[in-house]
């Protein structure tokens, strides 16, 4: 790191980090088929689509687009494998999961770089957050595989059968792990559909699944967009559907499945509130707010995208936030110093721009990193925040799924709770205060599946995650996460 001048106080503009590029490059094939019955197969649909590096706009590979015949083939393989896998002893299923967890750890660098190239998130996140949590989920569920009777109070839980699982693009391999690990531990077989912009890490994991000799058909991976997802969710062979994605698509899936008795887990969108009281440790709260919204470009379902600050500290808090924002490094996601990477797709960038434009048109004041030079190629949006936000403004109500924070104030704890809960969503919330009693009182009154106190965005395989209201239902992780996968 080199310092270019010596003014006080320090601010981001005074410092330049030397480039610290991640040099490892995984081997990426020109084309990827569908992973069905333990093998990669050409799509019967004959269709392929491009997967793009959002930091450069360059094509990384061509991916198969599964049509009806392909999804039928994947479902047939999963159905054929189901009885034997269900009868496989828990200790044996656990060994497969354990082996997969170990292989994922051994290949963590390759997979982290691939995740960053395909999705745009900074390498320090895919390396230090995503991949460790992916391995942790398989290790954790390996432990449950032979203990399910104890998980369910002496009863003998049985698997449901074929699970259709559909995941989004913001934590591609992590979402795949959250879905696959509990399903397999409980003796189910799976047809998984990754998001169309980020299929590569799931397909590379399929190779590890081959290496550990998981019986063919236990895991099948079909790639494609919404039409493929719909085929998976509505297939007659499916006995359980688990979906993570937007509330709009979740609602559609629920409508389609309404006539059938199919257990469903929906992990949907959010507009989570971070509440900062005047008695909080302010520097810590600023860091928590920063990581809560600007981490992973705000591509986080539980992002703390609404900040509620007690009125008496609003001004200094906003000043501290602005100073911290100026220090963030936006750019090449493969640079180990980068804090904020590329926006995942052109469509997502357009959506962020539209919603930010709406916020300005409605009268909210935008604070952005105007001086930050953004790379010329690829899709970028610098971290920013709005002040002067009214609860009726679209930036206070709609999920932006980008690095955009809306700052509001409150005067009393009751008003904080009322404002935080004034949203159709209910995924997560944060409470920052020095008083333990206030933490518990406020957390208890939050309409949110997860409440973090004096921290934000903490995940663990043994801790259940999921929402209330329009953020969905069902839990992933922990004992609660197993329930969806057993009868
Ligand atoms: P999306 O709903 O557009 O897509 C999610 C997945 O569903 C993709 O694989 C997509 O191809 C597929 N899909 C699209 N239309 C479908 C249909 N009609 N039937 C079946 N599948 C279909 O969401 P996205 O843009 O990929 O992801 C962002 C959203 O995901 C945000 O709203 C975010 O909050 C949410 N999310 C929630 C959680 C959580 O745990 N609650 C976690 C991550 C992301």
XYZ file of C-alpha atoms and ligand atoms in Angstrom:
531
model
C 0.000 0.000 0.000
C 1.409 3.413 -0.838
C 0.414 6.668 0.753
C 0.377 9.594 -1.694
C 0.121 12.482 0.818
C -0.195 13.089 4.562
C -3.317 15.137 5.346
C -5.420 14.453 8.466
C -7.974 13.066 8.924
C -7.492 10.048 6.719
C -9.998 9.547 3.976
C -10.264 7.093 1.108
C -9.076 9.654 -1.422
C -5.687 9.871 0.306
C -4.834 6.236 -0.109
C -4.105 4.080 -3.082
C -3.821 0.327 -2.774
C -1.318 -1.419 -4.995
C -3.012 -3.915 -7.323
C -3.346 -7.364 -5.723
C -4.766 -9.518 -8.497
C -5.793 -13.110 -7.881
C -3.694 -14.808 -10.562
C -5.144 -18.299 -10.474
C -7.418 -19.055 -13.437
C -9.625 -22.146 -13.430
C -10.026 -24.152 -16.595
C -13.301 -23.205 -18.186
C -14.719 -25.375 -20.963
C -16.126 -23.778 -24.088
C -19.442 -25.583 -23.532
C -21.248 -27.268 -20.632
C -23.927 -29.929 -20.969
C -26.622 -30.956 -18.495
C -25.683 -33.141 -15.521
C -28.148 -36.007 -15.671
C -27.819 -39.507 -14.200
C -24.197 -38.949 -13.258
C -23.041 -37.760 -16.687
C -22.818 -34.553 -18.664
C -25.231 -34.750 -21.600
C -25.957 -32.662 -24.662
C -29.322 -30.947 -24.298
C -32.094 -32.655 -26.243
C -33.485 -29.154 -26.793
C -30.382 -28.414 -28.901
C -30.251 -24.972 -27.303
C -27.307 -23.231 -25.660
C -26.852 -19.775 -24.120
C -23.875 -17.632 -23.103
C -22.660 -17.054 -19.589
C -20.930 -13.682 -19.319
C -18.273 -12.250 -17.016
C -20.090 -9.150 -15.714
C -16.814 -7.373 -14.936
C -15.696 -7.469 -18.576
C -18.775 -8.276 -20.655
C -16.831 -11.205 -22.178
C -18.369 -14.611 -22.761
C -16.980 -17.268 -20.408
C -18.734 -20.333 -21.837
C -21.848 -21.694 -23.537
C -24.352 -23.423 -21.270
C -27.046 -25.938 -22.204
C -30.640 -24.764 -21.980
C -32.789 -27.636 -20.712
C -36.156 -28.066 -22.417
C -39.084 -30.306 -21.513
C -37.417 -33.561 -22.654
C -34.280 -32.718 -20.713
C -36.160 -31.972 -17.508
C -38.126 -35.212 -18.034
C -34.830 -37.109 -18.346
C -33.418 -35.496 -15.187
C -36.615 -36.271 -13.267
C -36.605 -39.876 -14.511
C -33.007 -40.282 -13.311
C -33.840 -38.751 -9.927
C -36.919 -40.950 -9.577
C -35.012 -44.111 -10.517
C -32.260 -43.328 -7.985
C -34.671 -42.422 -5.175
C -35.551 -45.847 -3.648
C -31.957 -47.021 -3.362
C -30.695 -43.695 -2.000
C -33.522 -43.636 0.523
C -32.493 -47.104 1.722
C -28.794 -46.209 1.894
C -27.810 -46.096 5.553
C -27.496 -42.639 7.105
C -23.870 -43.358 7.994
C -23.151 -44.037 4.285
C -25.033 -40.944 3.063
C -23.074 -38.944 5.602
C -19.809 -40.265 4.175
C -20.722 -39.051 0.677
C -21.563 -35.586 2.028
C -18.365 -35.530 4.052
C -16.330 -36.464 0.971
C -18.011 -33.764 -1.076
C -17.312 -31.189 1.646
C -13.625 -32.167 1.632
C -13.380 -31.978 -2.167
C -15.077 -28.566 -2.112
C -12.480 -27.375 0.385
C -9.655 -28.774 -1.740
C -11.036 -26.995 -4.815
C -12.010 -23.822 -2.938
C -9.617 -21.541 -4.787
C -10.740 -22.723 -8.220
C -14.401 -22.418 -7.270
C -13.988 -19.001 -5.635
C -12.326 -17.565 -8.736
C -14.968 -19.136 -10.946
C -17.742 -17.696 -8.765
C -16.200 -14.245 -8.988
C -15.694 -14.444 -12.766
C -19.218 -15.683 -13.426
C -21.083 -13.550 -10.878
C -19.035 -10.354 -10.363
C -18.623 -10.531 -6.570
C -15.233 -9.583 -5.044
C -12.821 -12.475 -4.693
C -12.389 -11.768 -0.983
C -16.084 -12.564 -0.527
C -16.267 -15.680 -2.648
C -13.013 -16.881 -1.034
C -13.733 -15.913 2.595
C -17.534 -16.127 2.808
C -19.098 -18.253 0.088
C -16.712 -21.193 -0.168
C -16.207 -21.705 3.592
C -19.985 -21.661 4.093
C -20.508 -24.078 1.197
C -18.151 -26.626 2.758
C -19.612 -25.971 6.206
C -23.130 -26.821 4.980
C -22.035 -30.189 3.637
C -20.012 -30.993 6.779
C -22.894 -29.989 9.012
C -25.461 -32.064 7.137
C -23.060 -35.002 6.880
C -23.364 -35.064 10.649
C -27.171 -35.168 10.578
C -27.511 -37.991 8.023
C -27.335 -40.801 10.619
C -29.023 -38.881 13.457
C -32.382 -38.010 11.946
C -34.311 -40.058 14.502
C -32.875 -37.846 17.239
C -33.675 -34.738 15.207
C -37.350 -35.679 15.203
C -37.974 -36.928 18.714
C -37.584 -40.687 18.282
C -39.730 -40.871 15.151
C -38.350 -42.513 12.005
C -38.329 -39.761 9.369
C -38.638 -40.850 5.752
C -37.428 -38.924 2.701
C -39.951 -37.213 0.451
C -38.498 -38.447 -2.837
C -37.533 -36.224 -5.776
C -36.905 -32.579 -4.849
C -37.066 -29.768 -7.419
C -34.735 -26.970 -6.313
C -34.366 -23.570 -7.980
C -31.779 -21.000 -6.942
C -30.810 -17.359 -7.700
C -27.575 -15.725 -8.831
C -26.380 -13.809 -5.786
C -24.742 -16.706 -3.867
C -24.734 -19.392 -6.564
C -22.709 -22.192 -4.987
C -23.823 -21.332 -1.462
C -27.482 -21.520 -2.457
C -26.800 -24.845 -4.178
C -25.208 -26.128 -0.936
C -28.110 -24.850 1.198
C -30.473 -26.819 -1.035
C -28.522 -30.000 -1.779
C -26.987 -30.768 1.625
C -30.202 -31.159 3.697
C -32.051 -32.917 0.852
C -29.312 -35.530 0.436
C -28.743 -35.955 4.168
C -32.431 -36.824 4.542
C -32.279 -39.401 1.703
C -33.944 -37.453 -1.127
C -32.796 -37.155 -4.720
C -32.586 -33.798 -6.463
C -33.050 -31.923 -9.712
C -31.358 -28.548 -9.194
C -31.670 -25.535 -11.480
C -29.056 -22.794 -11.037
C -29.718 -19.214 -12.156
C -29.063 -18.581 -15.837
C -26.304 -15.989 -15.251
C -24.326 -18.078 -12.743
C -24.392 -21.780 -13.606
C -20.654 -22.476 -13.719
C -19.832 -23.307 -10.102
C -22.758 -25.733 -9.802
C -21.544 -27.482 -12.961
C -17.983 -27.684 -11.619
C -19.393 -29.092 -8.377
C -21.112 -31.753 -10.500
C -17.623 -32.965 -11.452
C -16.779 -33.343 -7.784
C -20.014 -35.251 -7.350
C -18.759 -37.622 -10.059
C -15.384 -37.899 -8.347
C -16.855 -38.923 -4.989
C -18.874 -41.650 -6.764
C -22.253 -40.422 -5.592
C -24.698 -42.897 -7.159
C -25.906 -41.632 -10.573
C -29.237 -39.816 -10.513
C -29.035 -38.723 -6.862
C -28.089 -35.194 -7.989
C -29.062 -33.849 -11.410
C -28.357 -30.297 -12.553
C -30.362 -28.729 -15.357
C -29.402 -25.263 -16.571
C -31.599 -22.691 -18.248
C -33.749 -19.683 -17.440
C -37.278 -19.185 -16.094
C -38.924 -21.676 -18.486
C -36.600 -24.434 -17.286
C -37.294 -23.439 -13.677
C -41.029 -23.666 -14.291
C -40.626 -27.151 -15.778
C -38.696 -28.256 -12.690
C -41.137 -26.747 -10.178
C -44.244 -28.140 -11.839
C -42.986 -31.568 -12.881
C -45.302 -34.419 -11.801
C -42.364 -36.464 -10.431
C -41.489 -33.792 -7.893
C -42.450 -34.432 -4.243
C -40.949 -31.272 -2.732
C -40.128 -27.857 -4.212
C -37.581 -25.479 -2.707
C -37.247 -22.080 -4.354
C -35.006 -19.120 -3.600
C -35.500 -15.990 -5.662
C -37.810 -13.046 -6.116
C -41.188 -12.717 -4.448
C -42.867 -12.336 -7.861
C -41.589 -15.699 -9.126
C -42.203 -17.351 -5.743
C -45.821 -16.251 -5.906
C -46.149 -17.676 -9.435
C -44.745 -21.041 -8.325
C -47.125 -21.109 -5.380
C -50.086 -20.462 -7.678
C -48.988 -23.216 -10.060
C -48.585 -25.727 -7.226
C -51.790 -24.737 -5.427
C -53.873 -27.599 -6.882
C -51.301 -30.203 -5.799
C -50.243 -31.207 -2.316
C -46.568 -30.430 -2.759
C -44.591 -29.164 0.227
C -42.965 -25.883 -0.712
C -40.201 -23.755 0.756
C -39.953 -20.173 -0.464
C -36.941 -17.986 0.337
C -37.815 -14.659 -1.250
C -36.920 -10.989 -1.370
C -36.462 -8.462 1.405
C -36.249 -4.802 2.356
C -34.579 -5.252 5.703
C -34.128 -2.507 8.294
C -31.019 -1.723 10.289
C -32.016 0.258 13.413
C -29.284 2.327 15.069
C -29.984 3.812 18.508
C -28.067 6.809 19.838
C -26.461 4.637 22.536
C -24.908 2.209 20.001
C -21.159 1.857 19.442
C -21.197 4.175 16.442
C -18.053 3.043 14.596
C -19.178 -0.574 14.827
C -22.659 0.349 13.686
C -21.258 2.212 10.667
C -19.223 -0.871 9.711
C -22.276 -3.074 10.169
C -24.420 -0.817 8.025
C -21.693 -0.651 5.348
C -21.291 -4.421 5.182
C -25.058 -4.857 5.412
C -25.753 -2.985 2.198
C -22.566 -2.640 0.166
C -21.320 -6.198 0.722
C -21.729 -8.179 -2.524
C -22.953 -5.000 -4.338
C -26.171 -5.177 -2.313
C -26.998 -8.441 -4.124
C -28.076 -9.907 -0.791
C -31.657 -10.940 -0.030
C -31.271 -9.844 3.593
C -29.336 -6.630 2.759
C -29.964 -3.916 5.348
C -31.264 -1.619 2.633
C -33.248 0.629 5.000
C -31.274 2.418 7.695
C -33.249 3.868 10.618
C -31.101 6.169 12.756
C -32.191 7.812 16.010
C -32.710 11.471 15.192
C -30.234 12.844 17.747
C -27.271 11.163 15.964
C -28.533 11.347 12.379
C -26.164 14.074 11.231
C -22.864 12.628 12.576
C -23.913 9.135 11.527
C -24.578 10.219 7.955
C -21.236 12.072 7.893
C -19.426 8.928 9.086
C -21.251 6.851 6.500
C -20.274 9.234 3.727
C -16.629 9.132 4.796
C -16.645 5.324 4.962
C -18.317 5.119 1.549
C -15.530 7.230 0.044
C -12.999 4.634 1.213
C -14.636 1.696 -0.548
C -12.767 0.266 -3.487
C -15.006 -0.465 -6.437
C -13.634 -2.335 -9.424
C -11.963 -5.527 -10.608
C -13.602 -8.295 -8.543
C -10.473 -10.427 -8.940
C -8.384 -7.831 -7.082
C -8.036 -8.958 -3.471
C -8.522 -5.378 -2.206
C -11.810 -4.792 -3.990
C -14.781 -4.149 -1.705
C -17.519 -3.752 -4.313
C -17.494 -5.725 -7.560
C -19.587 -5.816 -10.720
C -23.365 -5.861 -11.009
C -24.413 -9.358 -12.004
C -26.178 -8.572 -15.277
C -27.204 -5.760 -17.591
C -30.847 -6.386 -16.636
C -30.042 -5.946 -12.926
C -28.023 -2.781 -13.640
C -30.962 -1.328 -15.581
C -33.294 -2.113 -12.689
C -30.994 -0.414 -10.160
C -30.681 2.669 -12.374
C -34.450 2.867 -12.829
C -35.170 2.648 -9.098
C -32.448 5.166 -8.201
C -33.875 7.529 -10.842
C -37.327 7.097 -9.274
C -35.906 7.932 -5.834
C -34.403 11.165 -7.183
C -37.606 12.065 -9.024
C -39.568 11.580 -5.789
C -37.325 14.075 -4.001
C -34.896 11.903 -2.003
C -31.300 13.210 -1.950
C -28.671 10.942 -3.498
C -25.161 10.727 -1.982
C -22.885 8.822 -4.322
C -19.236 8.259 -5.143
C -19.196 10.593 -8.122
C -15.422 10.877 -8.246
C -14.866 7.114 -8.373
C -13.714 6.061 -11.838
C -15.574 2.907 -12.831
C -14.158 0.367 -15.295
C -15.161 1.078 -18.877
C -16.252 -2.467 -19.706
C -18.762 -4.507 -17.763
C -21.663 -3.512 -15.504
C -21.059 -1.259 -12.520
C -22.968 0.783 -10.024
C -21.121 2.583 -7.226
C -22.311 2.357 -3.615
C -24.650 5.193 -2.709
C -27.296 6.234 -0.208
C -30.380 8.396 -0.084
C -31.320 10.835 2.661
C -34.573 12.781 2.877
C -36.400 9.486 2.280
C -40.116 9.319 3.079
C -41.729 5.952 3.870
C -43.875 6.372 0.741
C -40.853 6.717 -1.599
C -40.166 3.754 -3.858
C -36.579 3.521 -2.530
C -38.031 2.921 0.939
C -40.460 0.244 -0.251
C -39.048 -1.712 -3.196
C -36.233 -4.225 -3.142
C -33.481 -2.679 -5.291
C -31.013 -5.574 -4.969
C -28.105 -3.219 -5.562
C -25.693 -1.098 -3.466
C -28.324 1.507 -2.620
C -29.204 2.442 0.969
C -32.200 4.519 2.113
C -31.602 6.486 5.307
C -34.493 7.538 7.554
C -34.727 8.667 11.171
C -36.880 7.925 14.202
C -37.458 9.523 17.607
C -38.723 6.726 19.858
C -38.268 2.925 19.987
C -41.958 2.530 19.082
C -41.519 4.629 15.977
C -38.413 2.619 15.012
C -40.349 -0.644 15.285
C -43.333 0.759 13.383
C -41.164 2.036 10.543
C -39.055 -1.118 10.361
C -42.158 -3.298 10.116
C -43.886 -1.054 7.565
C -43.004 -3.256 4.594
C -44.602 -6.285 2.972
C -41.286 -8.117 3.407
C -39.954 -9.731 6.584
C -36.614 -11.370 5.946
C -34.093 -9.792 8.324
C -33.374 -6.835 10.596
C -30.494 -5.369 12.569
C -30.584 -3.651 15.975
C -27.658 -1.571 17.225
C -27.685 -0.479 20.865
C -25.568 -0.656 23.985
C -28.524 -1.845 26.101
C -29.146 -5.587 26.299
C -32.747 -5.089 27.406
C -33.434 -2.880 24.380
C -31.925 -5.485 22.060
C -34.329 -8.162 23.253
C -37.350 -5.881 23.391
C -36.854 -4.553 19.858
C -35.809 -7.905 18.360
C -38.959 -9.521 19.779
C -41.128 -6.936 18.039
C -39.527 -7.221 14.607
C -41.549 -8.846 11.814
C -38.468 -10.602 10.463
C -37.222 -14.171 10.182
C -33.719 -13.216 11.301
C -32.696 -10.391 13.660
C -29.017 -9.589 14.165
C -28.011 -7.608 17.223
C -24.913 -5.401 17.085
C -23.823 -7.278 13.978
C -25.181 -7.999 10.495
C -25.072 -10.659 7.769
C -23.857 -13.516 9.943
C -24.583 -17.005 8.631
C -23.992 -20.457 10.033
C -25.078 -23.880 8.830
C -26.635 -24.719 12.197
C -28.674 -21.520 12.367
C -32.017 -21.518 10.550
C -32.531 -18.797 7.934
C -35.754 -17.694 6.286
C -38.445 -15.045 6.197
C -41.970 -14.109 7.175
C -44.672 -12.196 5.266
C -43.732 -11.768 1.569
C -40.166 -12.923 2.223
C -41.445 -16.487 2.164
C -41.768 -19.446 4.505
C -39.798 -22.480 5.561
C -36.256 -22.425 6.917
C -32.858 -23.432 5.564
C -30.061 -24.500 7.880
C -30.122 -26.048 11.317
C -32.616 -28.565 12.595
C -35.490 -26.494 11.199
C -34.056 -26.770 7.686
C -34.307 -30.580 7.778
C -38.070 -30.517 8.301
C -38.875 -29.668 4.694
C -37.062 -32.765 3.478
C -38.677 -35.494 5.563
C -42.074 -37.074 5.948
P -35.673 -14.664 -9.843
O -36.905 -14.945 -9.072
O -35.775 -13.873 -11.066
O -34.963 -16.030 -10.269
C -34.623 -17.020 -9.319
C -34.547 -18.356 -10.017
O -35.850 -18.696 -10.483
C -33.648 -18.377 -11.238
O -32.996 -19.636 -11.289
C -34.634 -18.257 -12.392
O -34.183 -18.809 -13.594
C -35.817 -19.028 -11.858
N -37.125 -18.686 -12.418
C -37.500 -17.548 -13.058
N -38.807 -17.625 -13.412
C -39.265 -18.828 -12.974
C -40.530 -19.485 -13.000
N -41.600 -18.925 -13.559
N -40.633 -20.708 -12.434
C -39.577 -21.289 -11.833
N -38.352 -20.719 -11.788
C -38.193 -19.496 -12.336
O -34.665 -14.020 -8.789
P -33.177 -13.551 -9.050
O -33.225 -12.258 -9.763
O -32.363 -14.663 -9.630
O -32.665 -13.376 -7.552
C -32.881 -12.250 -6.833
C -34.015 -12.443 -5.855
O -33.755 -13.572 -5.008
C -34.143 -11.268 -4.907
O -35.491 -10.930 -4.763
C -33.565 -11.811 -3.598
O -34.041 -11.148 -2.448
C -33.982 -13.229 -3.646
N -33.154 -14.071 -2.760
C -33.699 -14.542 -1.595
C -32.921 -15.308 -0.710
C -33.488 -15.817 0.589
O -32.854 -16.676 1.208
N -34.637 -15.351 1.024
C -31.601 -15.615 -1.040
C -31.082 -15.128 -2.237
C -31.876 -14.353 -3.094
